[in-house]
Amino acid sequence: MVFAFGFALFALGITISIALHECGHMWAAQATGMKVRRYFIGFGPRIFSFRRGETEYGLKALPLGGFCDIAGMTALDELEPEELDRAMYRQATWKRLVVMFGGIAMNFLLGFLLVVVLAVGWGLPSFDQPPATALGEMSCVAQQKPDGTLADCTGTGPAQRAGLQRGDVVTAVNGVEVETWREFQAETQNQTGPFTYTVERDGQTLTIPVTPETVTRYPSDGGPGREVSAVGVGSDYYGPVKYNVLTAIPAAGAFTGDMFVRTFESLAQMPAKVADLWTAVTGGERDPETPVSVYGASKIGGETAERGLWGLFILVLASLNFFLGAFNLLPLLPLDGGHIAVVLYEKFRNTVRGWKGLAPGAPVDYLKLLPVTYVAVVIGGAYMVLTLVADIVNPIELFP
């Protein structure tokens, strides 16, 4: 039930994010004197609508986004005589740019506000985490109960008795190289007696013998338990830092800057992720760094809610808004960035014509851009379908 609630809540968050993106366009258009004919959330059959002033507002059956109909967005739009002077394509360059950037800015603003909420309510995580196999806190080894909880234990654990220290980076378990905490954990549990860890400490490579203890561990799906080896150590991790309302603003600003860098890096890597997505669809291991669809993101939202990780829930939603804003900056039609590129091209062309004593040229003929637009839509649609299929048949597992 909690998973379903989290899934629905995250999907609602995505819908609101897209709706506010369109609000950014609408409010900017209204503020600069353009006519907004319609603003709808969703697509498909109309559920209801109402008119306020010259704009019709409404809700449609499929909550898969929304749209804002601005009169004369391109010269191809049919206009009423009274709309001609207010047509978007006839407005000053700065006004058109304000409108096109309005939606993008709204996603960035929403992402920033979510980061502020995260900073105050749960704390901001650190991007500069220790290596994946760095050792953290050490303790005694506790037996696990069938319900998943751990029994009480006292004394020191095998890791402490062996002389391991927090911050040691394990590179091999009994000669088997490990790069992730999951690999470290699996290799440790598979040992049947004394073994060695190869660790990096203060620039030195050390080989440390360890004698594990045998404990019972139960899988998360409630299956039968099995006996494994354990040494009583967790992964090293820099926990989140909480802020008050005042200090959260600059902290969120710095955190947002880091997220911008990572978002644009992820955007640049999207073409290269096609092969990884195809591998996931065809039965290979799913790379956790591959993109996710709306369904996949909502599933992650449901899983974080189910485990009470509401801070992570908000962080993922904030990341999604930053990605939506960055993605719309791409200079491809029908994205906002494509329209921005057209506006800048017209301004540059007319400036050059002005230097030559010529009148401004005609608006860009969008019909000539349709083939390129269709290619972008087909490629983008295929990418979305591939991502959706991967999320269905081989979803990302945040909590294996």
XYZ file of N, CA, C and O in Angstrom, residues 25 28-29 32 34 70 72-75 86-103 336 338-347 349-350 361-364 366:
184
model
N 5.759 29.094 -19.315
C 5.523 29.674 -20.647
C 4.312 30.605 -20.624
O 4.362 31.715 -21.178
N 4.840 33.922 -18.622
C 5.761 34.809 -19.343
C 5.070 35.422 -20.555
O 5.256 36.613 -20.852
N 4.275 34.621 -21.263
C 3.559 35.136 -22.441
C 2.544 36.196 -22.032
O 2.427 37.249 -22.673
N 4.205 39.500 -21.095
C 4.790 40.267 -22.204
C 3.749 40.646 -23.249
O 4.092 41.064 -24.350
N 1.362 38.812 -24.842
C 0.900 37.848 -25.849
C -0.417 37.230 -25.407
O -0.796 37.299 -24.234
N -0.119 29.376 -27.274
C 0.121 30.815 -27.409
C -0.164 31.212 -28.861
O 0.352 30.582 -29.788
N 0.026 32.440 -32.412
C 1.120 32.816 -33.298
C 2.478 32.395 -32.809
O 3.460 33.127 -33.014
N 2.574 31.225 -32.189
C 3.892 30.760 -31.745
C 4.827 30.630 -32.931
O 6.031 30.882 -32.824
N 4.293 30.230 -34.078
C 5.033 30.238 -35.344
C 4.174 30.914 -36.400
O 2.965 31.103 -36.211
N 4.795 31.257 -37.506
C 4.055 31.916 -38.585
C 3.061 30.978 -39.257
O 2.240 31.428 -40.071
N -0.588 40.594 -31.669
C -0.087 39.972 -30.443
C 0.545 38.607 -30.709
O 0.911 37.905 -29.768
N 0.647 38.225 -31.973
C 1.220 36.928 -32.323
C 2.657 36.833 -31.812
O 3.447 37.782 -31.934
N 3.005 35.698 -31.260
C 4.315 35.531 -30.645
C 5.434 35.742 -31.651
O 6.449 36.387 -31.343
N 5.295 35.230 -32.870
C 6.392 35.317 -33.838
C 6.644 36.745 -34.301
O 7.698 37.028 -34.888
N 5.703 37.672 -34.015
C 5.871 39.069 -34.406
C 6.434 39.934 -33.278
O 6.640 41.131 -33.471
N 6.692 39.333 -32.119
C 7.146 40.106 -30.972
C 8.669 40.293 -30.995
O 9.393 39.635 -31.750
N 9.131 41.185 -30.139
C 10.570 41.444 -30.028
C 11.289 40.163 -29.588
O 10.723 39.312 -28.890
N 12.544 40.070 -30.004
C 13.324 38.873 -29.701
C 13.362 38.591 -28.207
O 13.196 37.438 -27.773
N 13.576 39.600 -27.394
C 13.718 39.376 -25.952
C 12.439 38.816 -25.357
O 12.481 37.978 -24.446
N 11.287 39.258 -25.868
C 10.021 38.737 -25.353
C 9.857 37.256 -25.706
O 9.422 36.457 -24.876
N 10.204 36.900 -26.929
C 10.078 35.499 -27.343
C 11.022 34.606 -26.528
O 10.660 33.495 -26.131
N 12.215 35.129 -26.268
C 13.162 34.350 -25.473
C 12.688 34.201 -24.028
O 12.836 33.127 -23.424
N 12.110 35.260 -23.472
C 11.586 35.185 -22.107
C 10.517 34.100 -22.017
O 10.486 33.307 -21.061
N 9.642 34.039 -23.023
C 8.578 33.036 -23.018
C 9.160 31.634 -23.123
O 8.764 30.716 -22.386
N 10.127 31.416 -24.033
C 10.671 30.083 -24.232
C 11.503 29.634 -23.025
O 11.506 28.460 -22.666
N 12.209 30.570 -22.401
C 12.993 30.208 -21.222
C 12.118 30.092 -19.972
O 12.568 29.560 -18.954
N 10.878 30.609 -20.048
C 10.005 30.600 -18.879
C 9.750 29.203 -18.337
O 9.779 28.974 -17.128
N 9.473 28.250 -19.223
C 9.220 26.880 -18.785
C 10.455 26.234 -18.203
O 10.403 25.540 -17.172
N 11.918 23.276 -26.402
C 12.062 24.728 -26.244
C 13.374 25.215 -26.830
O 13.437 26.300 -27.430
N 14.901 24.175 -29.384
C 14.782 24.312 -30.838
C 14.153 25.632 -31.219
O 14.615 26.309 -32.151
N 13.105 26.023 -30.487
C 12.466 27.322 -30.759
C 13.405 28.474 -30.402
O 13.423 29.499 -31.094
N 14.167 28.312 -29.318
C 15.147 29.337 -28.947
C 16.183 29.494 -30.051
O 16.563 30.624 -30.411
N 16.638 28.379 -30.614
C 17.621 28.437 -31.701
C 17.064 29.174 -32.907
O 17.772 29.960 -33.561
N 15.785 28.955 -33.223
C 15.148 29.648 -34.354
C 15.105 31.148 -34.087
O 15.428 31.966 -34.971
N 14.704 31.534 -32.865
C 14.621 32.957 -32.519
C 15.994 33.617 -32.629
O 16.133 34.721 -33.191
N 17.021 32.965 -32.115
C 18.374 33.535 -32.169
C 18.877 33.615 -33.617
O 19.557 34.584 -33.991
N 18.528 32.607 -34.412
C 18.926 32.646 -35.823
C 18.276 33.839 -36.521
O 18.950 34.566 -37.277
N 16.976 34.045 -36.298
C 16.295 35.173 -36.934
C 16.916 36.499 -36.500
O 17.086 37.420 -37.326
N 17.251 36.621 -35.218
C 17.859 37.855 -34.728
C 19.219 38.081 -35.387
O 19.518 39.207 -35.842
N 20.310 36.804 -38.260
C 20.127 37.049 -39.690
C 19.659 38.481 -39.941
O 20.167 39.176 -40.843
N 18.698 38.955 -39.147
C 18.178 40.302 -39.354
C 19.212 41.364 -38.988
O 19.240 42.447 -39.596
N 14.271 39.850 -42.637
C 13.760 38.757 -43.438
C 12.449 38.215 -42.891
O 12.014 38.564 -41.787
N 11.834 37.353 -43.654
C 10.582 36.734 -43.238
C 10.840 35.750 -42.107
O 11.968 35.261 -41.936
N 9.806 35.448 -41.304
C 9.975 34.439 -40.246
C 10.448 33.107 -40.826
O 10.161 32.784 -41.983
N 11.186 32.361 -40.028
C 11.661 31.048 -40.464
C 10.475 30.178 -40.860
O 9.446 30.140 -40.176
N 8.780 27.044 -40.792
C 8.842 25.804 -40.012
C 8.555 24.575 -40.861
O 8.934 23.459 -40.482
